[in-house]
Steps between C-alpha positions, in 0.01 A plus 500: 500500500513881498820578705607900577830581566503843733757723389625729780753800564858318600394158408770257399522461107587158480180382771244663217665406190641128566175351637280672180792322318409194633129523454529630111707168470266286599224673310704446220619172557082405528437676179747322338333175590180647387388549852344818588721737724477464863585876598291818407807747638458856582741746598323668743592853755307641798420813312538408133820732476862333396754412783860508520662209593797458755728635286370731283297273243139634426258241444146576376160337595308287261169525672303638815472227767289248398151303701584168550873493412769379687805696640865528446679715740852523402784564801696811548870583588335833746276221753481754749371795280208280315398377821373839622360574173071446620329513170744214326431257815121571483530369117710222587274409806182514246257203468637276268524101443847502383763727688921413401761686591890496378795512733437778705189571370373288787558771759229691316271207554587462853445875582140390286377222790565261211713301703362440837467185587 
């Protein structure tokens, strides 16, 4: 499965880095077994430029966002200030067939429509 993870201004380092930690485990763990990996990852930014983190750390992109992958959307400490932030909800509220969020990442989905119903 080809999986993004959008990287955004103020985002929460631990949302991004612990659940790409989890998925380069398990891709591991498969290869291990002989098993080919279940996760093509992708670090992945609205505009292809590096972000700094909530805190200062600066994390570059891996990739440009990718047909057919799903998404990651990491939380944020700032709620209120990604909320108004158009562009980064239109990306999150893009066609896909796998959406996740972490924490308070879901806010960003909710401002999306991604949680209606």
């Amino acid at each position: 499965m080809k999986l993004d993870f959008l990287i955004y201004d103020g985002m929460d380092l631990m949302d991004f880095a612990g659940p790409w930690e989890v998925c380069l485990t398990a891709n591991r763990l498969l290869e291990r077994r002989g098993q080919d990996p279940a996760f093509d990852l992708a670090v992945v930014s609205l505009d292809g430029d590096s972000v700094t983190s909530y805190g200062g750390v600066v994390v570059a992109p891996t990739s440009p966002v990718r047909q057919g992958a799903g998404l990651v959307v990491p939380g944020t400490i700032d709620v209120e200030s990604v909320l108004s932030r158009l562009p980064l909800i239109e990306a999150v509220a893009a066609p896909r067939e796998l959406v996740v969020s972490v924490c308070t990442g879901a806010f960003l989905l909710a401002e999306a429509g991604l949680l209606e119903g």
